[in-house]
Tab-separated table of C-alpha atoms in Angstrom:
chain	number	residue	atom	x	y	z
A	1	MET	CA	283.469	57.286	93.515
A	2	PRO	CA	283.345	55.136	96.624
A	3	ILE	CA	281.393	51.929	96.113
A	4	TYR	CA	279.763	51.912	99.541
A	5	SER	CA	278.193	54.844	101.328
A	6	LYS	CA	279.993	55.946	104.506
A	7	SER	CA	278.007	54.238	107.271
A	8	LEU	CA	277.976	50.986	105.337
A	9	GLN	CA	281.725	51.130	104.726
A	10	ARG	CA	282.282	51.828	108.434
A	11	LEU	CA	280.158	48.839	109.459
A	12	ILE	CA	281.878	46.531	106.969
A	13	SER	CA	285.327	47.646	108.202
A	14	ALA	CA	284.380	47.044	111.834
A	15	LEU	CA	283.057	43.559	111.058
A	16	HIS	CA	286.124	42.811	108.936
A	17	CYS	CA	288.270	43.265	112.083
A	18	LEU	CA	286.685	40.171	113.659
A	19	PRO	CA	288.681	36.926	113.373
A	20	GLY	CA	287.711	34.684	110.481
A	21	ILE	CA	285.536	37.380	108.893
A	22	GLY	CA	286.918	38.236	105.444
A	23	PRO	CA	285.712	41.083	103.224
A	24	LYS	CA	282.951	38.969	101.668
A	25	SER	CA	281.606	37.742	105.014
A	26	ALA	CA	281.822	41.263	106.435
A	27	GLN	CA	279.684	42.520	103.556
A	28	ARG	CA	277.179	39.695	103.996
A	29	LEU	CA	276.917	40.334	107.741
A	30	ALA	CA	276.563	44.093	107.191
A	31	PHE	CA	273.671	43.623	104.774
A	32	HIS	CA	272.073	41.166	107.175
A	33	ILE	CA	272.295	43.738	109.975
A	34	LEU	CA	270.793	46.419	107.724
A	35	LYS	CA	267.927	44.118	106.795
A	36	SER	CA	267.279	42.911	110.350
A	37	SER	CA	264.851	44.625	112.687
A	38	ARG	CA	265.957	47.646	114.679
A	39	ALA	CA	265.496	45.627	117.892
A	40	GLU	CA	267.773	42.862	116.657
A	41	ALA	CA	270.548	45.261	115.602
A	42	ASN	CA	270.212	47.122	118.874
A	43	GLU	CA	270.488	43.899	120.868
A	44	LEU	CA	273.695	43.007	119.037
A	45	ALA	CA	275.252	46.432	119.667
A	46	GLN	CA	274.119	46.595	123.277
A	47	SER	CA	275.291	43.071	124.072
A	48	ILE	CA	278.764	44.026	122.810
A	49	LEU	CA	278.820	47.142	124.978
A	50	ALA	CA	277.404	45.326	128.022
A	51	ALA	CA	279.837	42.415	127.731
A	52	LYS	CA	282.761	44.808	127.405
A	53	GLU	CA	281.458	46.776	130.374
A	54	LYS	CA	280.675	43.930	132.784
A	55	MET	CA	283.047	41.086	131.986
A	56	LYS	CA	286.302	40.903	133.905
A	57	SER	CA	288.857	38.302	134.901
A	58	CYS	CA	288.147	36.193	137.991
A	59	SER	CA	290.699	37.297	140.599
A	60	VAL	CA	291.217	33.665	141.645
A	61	CYS	CA	291.491	31.651	138.434
A	62	GLY	CA	291.528	34.176	135.581
A	63	ASN	CA	288.273	32.909	134.054
A	64	ILE	CA	286.188	35.521	132.203
A	65	THR	CA	283.212	36.340	134.381
A	66	ASP	CA	280.743	39.031	135.380
A	67	SER	CA	280.930	38.141	139.077
A	68	ASP	CA	284.151	37.890	141.079
A	69	PRO	CA	285.069	35.202	142.084
A	70	CYS	CA	283.610	33.412	139.062
A	71	LEU	CA	280.766	30.887	139.317
A	72	ILE	CA	283.235	27.987	139.263
A	73	CYS	CA	285.562	29.299	141.992
A	74	ASP	CA	282.502	30.251	144.039
A	75	ASP	CA	280.932	26.787	143.772
A	76	SER	CA	281.569	24.974	147.073
A	77	THR	CA	280.445	21.629	145.622
A	78	ARG	CA	283.501	21.556	143.357
A	79	ASP	CA	286.771	19.922	144.365
A	80	GLY	CA	288.973	22.816	145.458
A	81	SER	CA	292.053	20.616	145.804
A	82	THR	CA	292.478	20.027	142.068
A	83	ILE	CA	293.499	22.715	139.594
A	84	CYS	CA	293.300	22.286	135.835
A	85	VAL	CA	295.750	24.684	134.157
A	86	VAL	CA	294.661	26.019	130.744
A	87	GLU	CA	296.053	28.608	128.360
A	88	GLN	CA	292.926	30.640	127.607
A	89	PRO	CA	289.611	31.381	129.358
A	90	GLN	CA	287.717	29.747	126.482
A	91	ASP	CA	289.445	26.431	127.262
A	92	ILE	CA	287.486	26.361	130.525
A	93	PHE	CA	284.228	26.278	128.584
A	94	ILE	CA	285.408	23.292	126.564
A	95	PHE	CA	286.046	21.391	129.815
A	96	GLU	CA	282.731	22.518	131.270
A	97	LYS	CA	280.852	21.381	128.169
A	98	MET	CA	282.490	17.969	128.497
A	99	GLY	CA	281.184	17.969	132.081
A	100	GLU	CA	283.445	15.267	133.551
A	101	TYR	CA	285.720	17.609	135.488
A	102	LYS	CA	284.645	18.862	138.903
A	103	GLY	CA	287.781	20.665	140.125
A	104	THR	CA	288.821	24.296	139.646
A	105	TYR	CA	290.816	26.003	136.909
A	106	HIS	CA	293.739	28.326	136.429
A	107	VAL	CA	294.146	30.393	133.270
A	108	LEU	CA	297.766	31.109	132.267
A	109	MET	CA	296.748	33.722	129.680
A	110	GLY	CA	298.983	32.227	127.010
A	111	ALA	CA	301.854	29.778	126.659
A	112	LEU	CA	305.626	30.157	126.802
A	113	SER	CA	306.877	31.330	123.437
A	114	PRO	CA	310.380	32.841	123.424
A	115	LEU	CA	310.075	33.731	119.735
A	116	ASP	CA	307.074	35.938	120.489
A	117	GLY	CA	308.776	37.302	123.591
A	118	VAL	CA	306.443	35.492	126.008
A	119	GLY	CA	308.379	34.354	129.084
A	120	PRO	CA	307.259	32.933	132.458
A	121	ASP	CA	306.723	36.439	133.880
A	122	ASP	CA	304.162	37.201	131.161
A	123	LEU	CA	301.951	34.294	132.241
A	124	LYS	CA	299.925	33.876	135.432
A	125	ILE	CA	302.462	31.410	136.852
A	126	LYS	CA	303.258	33.236	140.113
A	127	GLU	CA	299.537	33.307	140.859
A	128	LEU	CA	299.349	29.555	140.243
A	129	VAL	CA	302.229	28.847	142.625
A	130	THR	CA	300.629	31.053	145.296
A	131	ARG	CA	297.331	29.157	144.953
A	132	ILE	CA	299.100	25.794	145.201
A	133	GLU	CA	300.887	26.859	148.366
A	134	GLN	CA	297.897	28.504	150.058
A	135	ASP	CA	294.965	26.284	149.070
A	136	LYS	CA	296.390	22.834	149.894
A	137	ILE	CA	296.198	21.715	146.282
A	138	LYS	CA	296.668	17.960	145.797
A	139	GLU	CA	296.764	17.672	142.010
A	140	VAL	CA	297.588	20.026	139.150
A	141	ILE	CA	296.340	18.848	135.746
A	142	ILE	CA	298.217	20.588	132.963
A	143	ALA	CA	295.927	21.044	129.962
A	144	THR	CA	297.977	23.341	127.751
A	145	ASN	CA	297.602	22.838	123.998
A	146	PRO	CA	299.412	19.811	122.514
A	147	ASN	CA	301.755	21.950	120.393
A	148	VAL	CA	305.343	23.222	120.776
A	149	GLU	CA	304.478	26.189	123.019
A	150	GLY	CA	301.987	24.230	125.111
A	151	GLU	CA	304.410	21.336	125.618
A	152	ALA	CA	307.221	23.703	126.631
A	153	THR	CA	304.886	25.393	129.086
A	154	ALA	CA	303.814	22.031	130.528
A	155	ALA	CA	307.451	20.959	130.987
A	156	TYR	CA	308.319	24.268	132.653
A	157	LEU	CA	305.334	24.109	135.002
A	158	SER	CA	305.997	20.486	135.915
A	159	LYS	CA	309.592	21.291	136.941
A	160	LEU	CA	308.393	24.274	138.948
A	161	ILE	CA	305.440	22.666	140.718
A	162	LYS	CA	306.593	19.120	141.497
A	163	PRO	CA	309.016	20.328	144.220
A	164	LEU	CA	306.000	21.832	146.011
A	165	GLY	CA	304.860	18.280	146.756
A	166	VAL	CA	301.757	18.138	144.544
A	167	LYS	CA	300.857	15.538	141.952
A	168	VAL	CA	301.341	16.986	138.468
A	169	THR	CA	299.533	15.306	135.564
A	170	GLN	CA	298.992	16.098	131.925
A	171	LEU	CA	296.153	15.259	129.506
A	172	ALA	CA	296.764	12.000	127.667
A	173	GLN	CA	298.054	12.361	124.125
A	174	GLY	CA	297.241	9.817	121.456
A	175	MET	CA	294.755	8.909	118.773
A	176	PRO	CA	291.594	11.034	118.822
A	177	MET	CA	288.382	9.012	119.121
A	178	GLY	CA	286.617	8.357	115.836
A	179	SER	CA	289.809	8.872	113.860
A	180	ASP	CA	291.498	6.537	111.436
A	181	LEU	CA	295.067	5.155	111.727
A	182	GLU	CA	295.490	5.736	108.007
A	183	TYR	CA	295.195	9.489	108.455
A	184	ALA	CA	297.091	9.891	111.733
A	185	ASP	CA	300.113	12.198	111.625
A	186	GLU	CA	303.427	10.723	112.753
A	187	VAL	CA	303.790	12.837	115.889
A	188	THR	CA	300.365	11.813	117.184
A	189	LEU	CA	301.003	8.169	116.342
A	190	ALA	CA	304.385	8.293	118.124
A	191	LYS	CA	302.718	9.803	121.206
A	192	ALA	CA	300.009	7.126	121.092
A	193	LEU	CA	302.618	4.368	120.920
A	194	GLU	CA	304.675	5.911	123.700
A	195	GLY	CA	301.593	6.194	125.921
A	196	ARG	CA	300.242	2.700	125.145
A	197	ARG	CA	298.378	0.990	127.972
A	198	GLU	CA	297.831	-2.644	128.882
A	199	ILE	CA	294.246	-3.768	128.310
B	1	MET	CA	274.865	25.648	136.609
B	2	PRO	CA	275.051	27.738	133.451
B	3	ILE	CA	278.351	27.348	131.619
B	4	TYR	CA	278.666	30.999	130.598
B	5	SER	CA	278.035	34.034	132.728
B	6	LYS	CA	275.063	36.162	131.682
B	7	SER	CA	276.660	38.953	129.641
B	8	LEU	CA	278.799	36.454	127.764
B	9	GLN	CA	275.815	34.238	126.980
B	10	ARG	CA	273.897	37.287	125.772
B	11	LEU	CA	276.738	38.315	123.451
B	12	ILE	CA	277.158	34.789	122.086
B	13	SER	CA	273.406	34.531	121.412
B	14	ALA	CA	273.357	37.867	119.588
B	15	LEU	CA	276.325	36.875	117.412
B	16	HIS	CA	274.779	33.446	116.777
B	17	CYS	CA	271.823	35.226	115.110
B	18	LEU	CA	274.090	36.445	112.292
B	19	PRO	CA	274.055	34.382	109.075
B	20	GLY	CA	276.822	31.788	108.791
B	21	ILE	CA	277.842	32.208	112.423
B	22	GLY	CA	277.359	28.888	114.253
B	23	PRO	CA	277.692	28.358	118.001
B	24	LYS	CA	281.469	27.777	117.783
B	25	SER	CA	282.122	30.882	115.680
B	26	ALA	CA	279.840	32.928	117.928
B	27	GLN	CA	281.914	31.846	120.943
B	28	ARG	CA	285.172	32.636	119.153
B	29	LEU	CA	283.937	36.084	118.099
B	30	ALA	CA	282.633	36.804	121.611
B	31	PHE	CA	286.001	35.990	123.189
B	32	HIS	CA	287.724	38.099	120.567
B	33	ILE	CA	285.476	41.045	121.394
B	34	LEU	CA	286.138	40.577	125.118
B	35	LYS	CA	289.884	40.507	124.488
B	36	SER	CA	289.901	43.464	122.094
B	37	SER	CA	290.375	47.041	123.241
B	38	ARG	CA	287.414	49.017	124.522
B	39	ALA	CA	287.759	51.394	121.553
B	40	GLU	CA	287.561	48.538	119.066
B	41	ALA	CA	284.468	47.009	120.698
B	42	ASN	CA	282.863	50.425	120.914
B	43	GLU	CA	283.529	51.094	117.230
B	44	LEU	CA	281.847	47.804	116.303
B	45	ALA	CA	278.780	48.541	118.428
B	46	GLN	CA	278.513	52.161	117.306
B	47	SER	CA	278.951	51.315	113.630
B	48	ILE	CA	276.021	48.882	113.917
B	49	LEU	CA	273.850	51.537	115.559
B	50	ALA	CA	274.929	54.262	113.109
B	51	ALA	CA	274.353	52.084	110.045
B	52	LYS	CA	270.911	51.081	111.305
B	53	GLU	CA	270.142	54.725	112.038
B	54	LYS	CA	271.371	56.341	108.815
B	55	MET	CA	271.000	53.777	106.061
B	56	LYS	CA	267.782	53.783	104.053
B	57	SER	CA	266.558	52.695	100.641
B	58	CYS	CA	267.151	55.033	97.717
B	59	SER	CA	263.697	56.306	96.689
B	60	VAL	CA	264.627	55.931	93.019
B	61	CYS	CA	266.340	52.555	92.676
B	62	GLY	CA	266.060	50.858	96.092
B	63	ASN	CA	269.827	50.784	96.687
B	64	ILE	CA	270.922	50.936	100.334
B	65	THR	CA	272.302	54.407	100.946
B	66	ASP	CA	272.760	57.150	103.514
B	67	SER	CA	271.866	59.910	101.034
B	68	ASP	CA	268.677	59.999	98.952
B	69	PRO	CA	268.869	59.655	95.981
B	70	CYS	CA	271.849	57.323	96.257
B	71	LEU	CA	275.301	58.175	94.885
B	72	ILE	CA	274.628	56.170	91.733
B	73	CYS	CA	271.230	57.698	90.897
B	74	ASP	CA	272.668	61.138	91.700
B	75	ASP	CA	275.668	60.695	89.385
B	76	SER	CA	274.940	62.646	86.194
B	77	THR	CA	277.889	61.049	84.370
B	78	ARG	CA	276.113	57.683	84.402
B	79	ASP	CA	273.856	56.518	81.588
B	80	GLY	CA	270.341	57.175	82.869
B	81	SER	CA	268.708	55.401	79.934
B	82	THR	CA	269.821	51.915	80.990
B	83	ILE	CA	268.505	50.103	84.067
B	84	CYS	CA	270.059	46.947	85.449
B	85	VAL	CA	267.443	45.033	87.461
B	86	VAL	CA	268.801	43.077	90.448
B	87	GLU	CA	267.198	41.124	93.281
B	88	GLN	CA	269.079	42.565	96.269
B	89	PRO	CA	270.907	45.796	97.103
B	90	GLN	CA	274.152	43.860	97.592
B	91	ASP	CA	274.023	42.758	93.943
B	92	ILE	CA	274.651	46.410	93.013
B	93	PHE	CA	278.004	46.308	94.791
B	94	ILE	CA	279.059	43.236	92.843
B	95	PHE	CA	278.377	45.114	89.589
B	96	GLU	CA	280.147	48.235	90.876
B	97	LYS	CA	283.204	46.214	91.884
B	98	MET	CA	283.338	44.771	88.395
B	99	GLY	CA	283.266	48.401	87.174
B	100	GLU	CA	282.196	47.799	83.565
B	101	TYR	CA	278.615	48.976	83.975
B	102	LYS	CA	277.832	52.689	83.796
B	103	GLY	CA	274.033	52.706	83.807
B	104	THR	CA	271.614	52.822	86.752
B	105	TYR	CA	270.037	50.047	88.826
B	106	HIS	CA	266.690	48.905	90.113
B	107	VAL	CA	266.387	46.640	93.149
B	108	LEU	CA	263.383	44.277	93.115
B	109	MET	CA	263.822	43.313	96.775
B	110	GLY	CA	263.532	39.611	96.062
B	111	ALA	CA	262.417	37.282	93.289
B	112	LEU	CA	259.073	35.714	92.395
B	113	SER	CA	258.566	32.634	94.543
B	114	PRO	CA	254.980	31.370	94.734
B	115	LEU	CA	255.974	28.668	97.242
B	116	ASP	CA	257.181	31.348	99.667
B	117	GLY	CA	254.167	33.516	98.892
B	118	VAL	CA	256.165	36.133	96.992
B	119	GLY	CA	254.118	37.470	94.074
B	120	PRO	CA	254.629	40.427	91.683
B	121	ASP	CA	252.995	42.839	94.152
B	122	ASP	CA	255.618	41.996	96.793
B	123	LEU	CA	258.458	43.148	94.531
B	124	LYS	CA	259.309	46.666	93.341
B	125	ILE	CA	257.932	45.941	89.878
B	126	LYS	CA	255.388	48.775	89.708
B	127	GLU	CA	258.178	51.217	90.538
B	128	LEU	CA	260.282	49.743	87.727
B	129	VAL	CA	257.475	50.163	85.197
B	130	THR	CA	256.934	53.758	86.326
B	131	ARG	CA	260.631	54.514	85.882
B	132	ILE	CA	260.657	52.946	82.414
B	133	GLU	CA	257.686	55.039	81.351
B	134	GLN	CA	258.855	58.324	82.868
B	135	ASP	CA	262.630	58.291	82.333
B	136	LYS	CA	262.821	57.371	78.645
B	137	ILE	CA	264.625	54.119	79.370
B	138	LYS	CA	266.146	52.443	76.294
B	139	GLU	CA	267.410	49.157	77.742
B	140	VAL	CA	266.531	47.047	80.755
B	141	ILE	CA	269.190	44.468	81.669
B	142	ILE	CA	267.699	41.729	83.823
B	143	ALA	CA	270.325	40.445	86.260
B	144	THR	CA	268.267	38.245	88.558
B	145	ASN	CA	270.006	35.163	89.944
B	146	PRO	CA	270.381	32.237	87.512
B	147	ASN	CA	268.133	29.940	89.558
B	148	VAL	CA	264.461	28.899	89.377
B	149	GLU	CA	263.077	32.009	91.122
B	150	GLY	CA	265.385	34.389	89.289
B	151	GLU	CA	264.565	32.854	85.886
B	152	ALA	CA	260.829	33.007	86.580
B	153	THR	CA	261.194	36.658	87.584
B	154	ALA	CA	263.195	37.421	84.441
B	155	ALA	CA	260.552	35.784	82.241
B	156	TYR	CA	257.751	37.670	84.002
B	157	LEU	CA	259.553	41.017	83.702
B	158	SER	CA	260.400	40.459	80.053
B	159	LYS	CA	256.731	39.819	79.180
B	160	LEU	CA	255.698	42.892	81.149
B	161	ILE	CA	258.329	45.322	79.879
B	162	LYS	CA	258.763	44.454	76.202
B	163	PRO	CA	255.354	45.884	75.255
B	164	LEU	CA	256.563	49.252	76.615
B	165	GLY	CA	258.939	49.422	73.651
B	166	VAL	CA	262.255	49.027	75.471
B	167	LYS	CA	265.037	46.582	74.737
B	168	VAL	CA	265.058	43.824	77.372
B	169	THR	CA	268.258	41.808	77.800
B	170	GLN	CA	269.493	39.232	80.289
B	171	LEU	CA	272.992	38.351	81.526
B	172	ALA	CA	274.607	35.606	79.447
B	173	GLN	CA	274.494	32.141	80.965
B	174	GLY	CA	277.238	29.615	80.307
B	175	MET	CA	280.536	28.301	81.510
B	176	PRO	CA	282.113	30.463	84.231
B	177	MET	CA	285.631	31.686	83.377
B	178	GLY	CA	288.437	29.619	84.865
B	179	SER	CA	286.176	26.589	85.268
B	180	ASP	CA	286.661	23.106	83.918
B	181	LEU	CA	284.299	21.244	81.563
B	182	GLU	CA	284.829	18.121	83.636
B	183	TYR	CA	283.158	19.702	86.648
B	184	ALA	CA	280.377	21.612	84.881
B	185	ASP	CA	276.840	20.720	85.924
B	186	GLU	CA	274.467	19.637	83.169
B	187	VAL	CA	272.175	22.666	83.385
B	188	THR	CA	275.063	25.106	82.983
B	189	LEU	CA	276.516	23.078	80.134
B	190	ALA	CA	273.121	22.964	78.401
B	191	LYS	CA	272.803	26.758	78.755
B	192	ALA	CA	276.331	27.218	77.391
B	193	LEU	CA	275.526	25.031	74.383
B	194	GLU	CA	272.226	26.777	73.761
B	195	GLY	CA	273.911	30.176	73.892
B	196	ARG	CA	276.953	29.206	71.763
B	197	ARG	CA	278.419	31.981	69.596
B	198	GLU	CA	280.310	31.967	66.348
B	199	ILE	CA	283.982	32.875	66.795
């Protein structure tokens, strides 16, 4: 005998497909949805369908948006001569939450990873080069993740872009604020030492 | 300027309403849904709508089901003379996973909690008494949660049901298997001592 009735099992399976949602969480969420009001459950389902329907990639920067170009590319008060290169659309939101950056973005849609078969042609690198050449870009800030793939991608991009005559920078690497030397890993500490500044 | 575009913000807000899903998880899930295939997103949305549409409470025991009576109440191979009383429908699935119990269930839909304004009339207690009287029940196993509300509910039910001439039992309380005396809380240890058995 199946433990769950069909519709419940279907809902639990669908929720279980989400990242970070194990079988226990999926069950908890499913029961929450069953207990919630019809309006609430409807809103959840409809927002999924609407997002999937309306959201697309910005044709300029690759940001996820429901208008094209996206709100950031379309904002004339932003500095159009600086591009911050990120791996994923969600990285843009992290920068925007921080609020200190007023330039534009470019989403690579991944990082170089030969082991996973991701080469330069699989990333939005051609599009980046075209933008640099056409839009009189002055500075490209590379903000790929500080891991093996991200670092390789940054090195590749730097080699490719510098000859175009633009300034290429990368996010500083070192000790995170609020951390403790005692718990720093060696790679981070080495990067912090290497990047030490006079004060 | 809003950080997220409208449809994305709507999706994140809807996901944020789920239990245990904070703003960061909601964002991560939303981006996953946007990246996933249309079929996958559709399945998630439709399974929510279908579950909400089809699932109802079993008219006998209060289990969540898409057929009435539920698969458990409808199963003639189960022992209809024993009722296990639980607080929530999901508790039934925990028992069924364990697989050792072959009787029927009764869902109270909560536990007595005067502070939250939950009294005996707010729980499915009348229905339980009716079942006991009509179905020739021999044993009622009280499996409310081992916390203040659950214990109060168990005590209340025991007083109410015993005069009907049925055996009333409660789940054993003591040390959980695989645990360590060193980390046991005092209440659990006291319960384990109180309920000690000769070996």
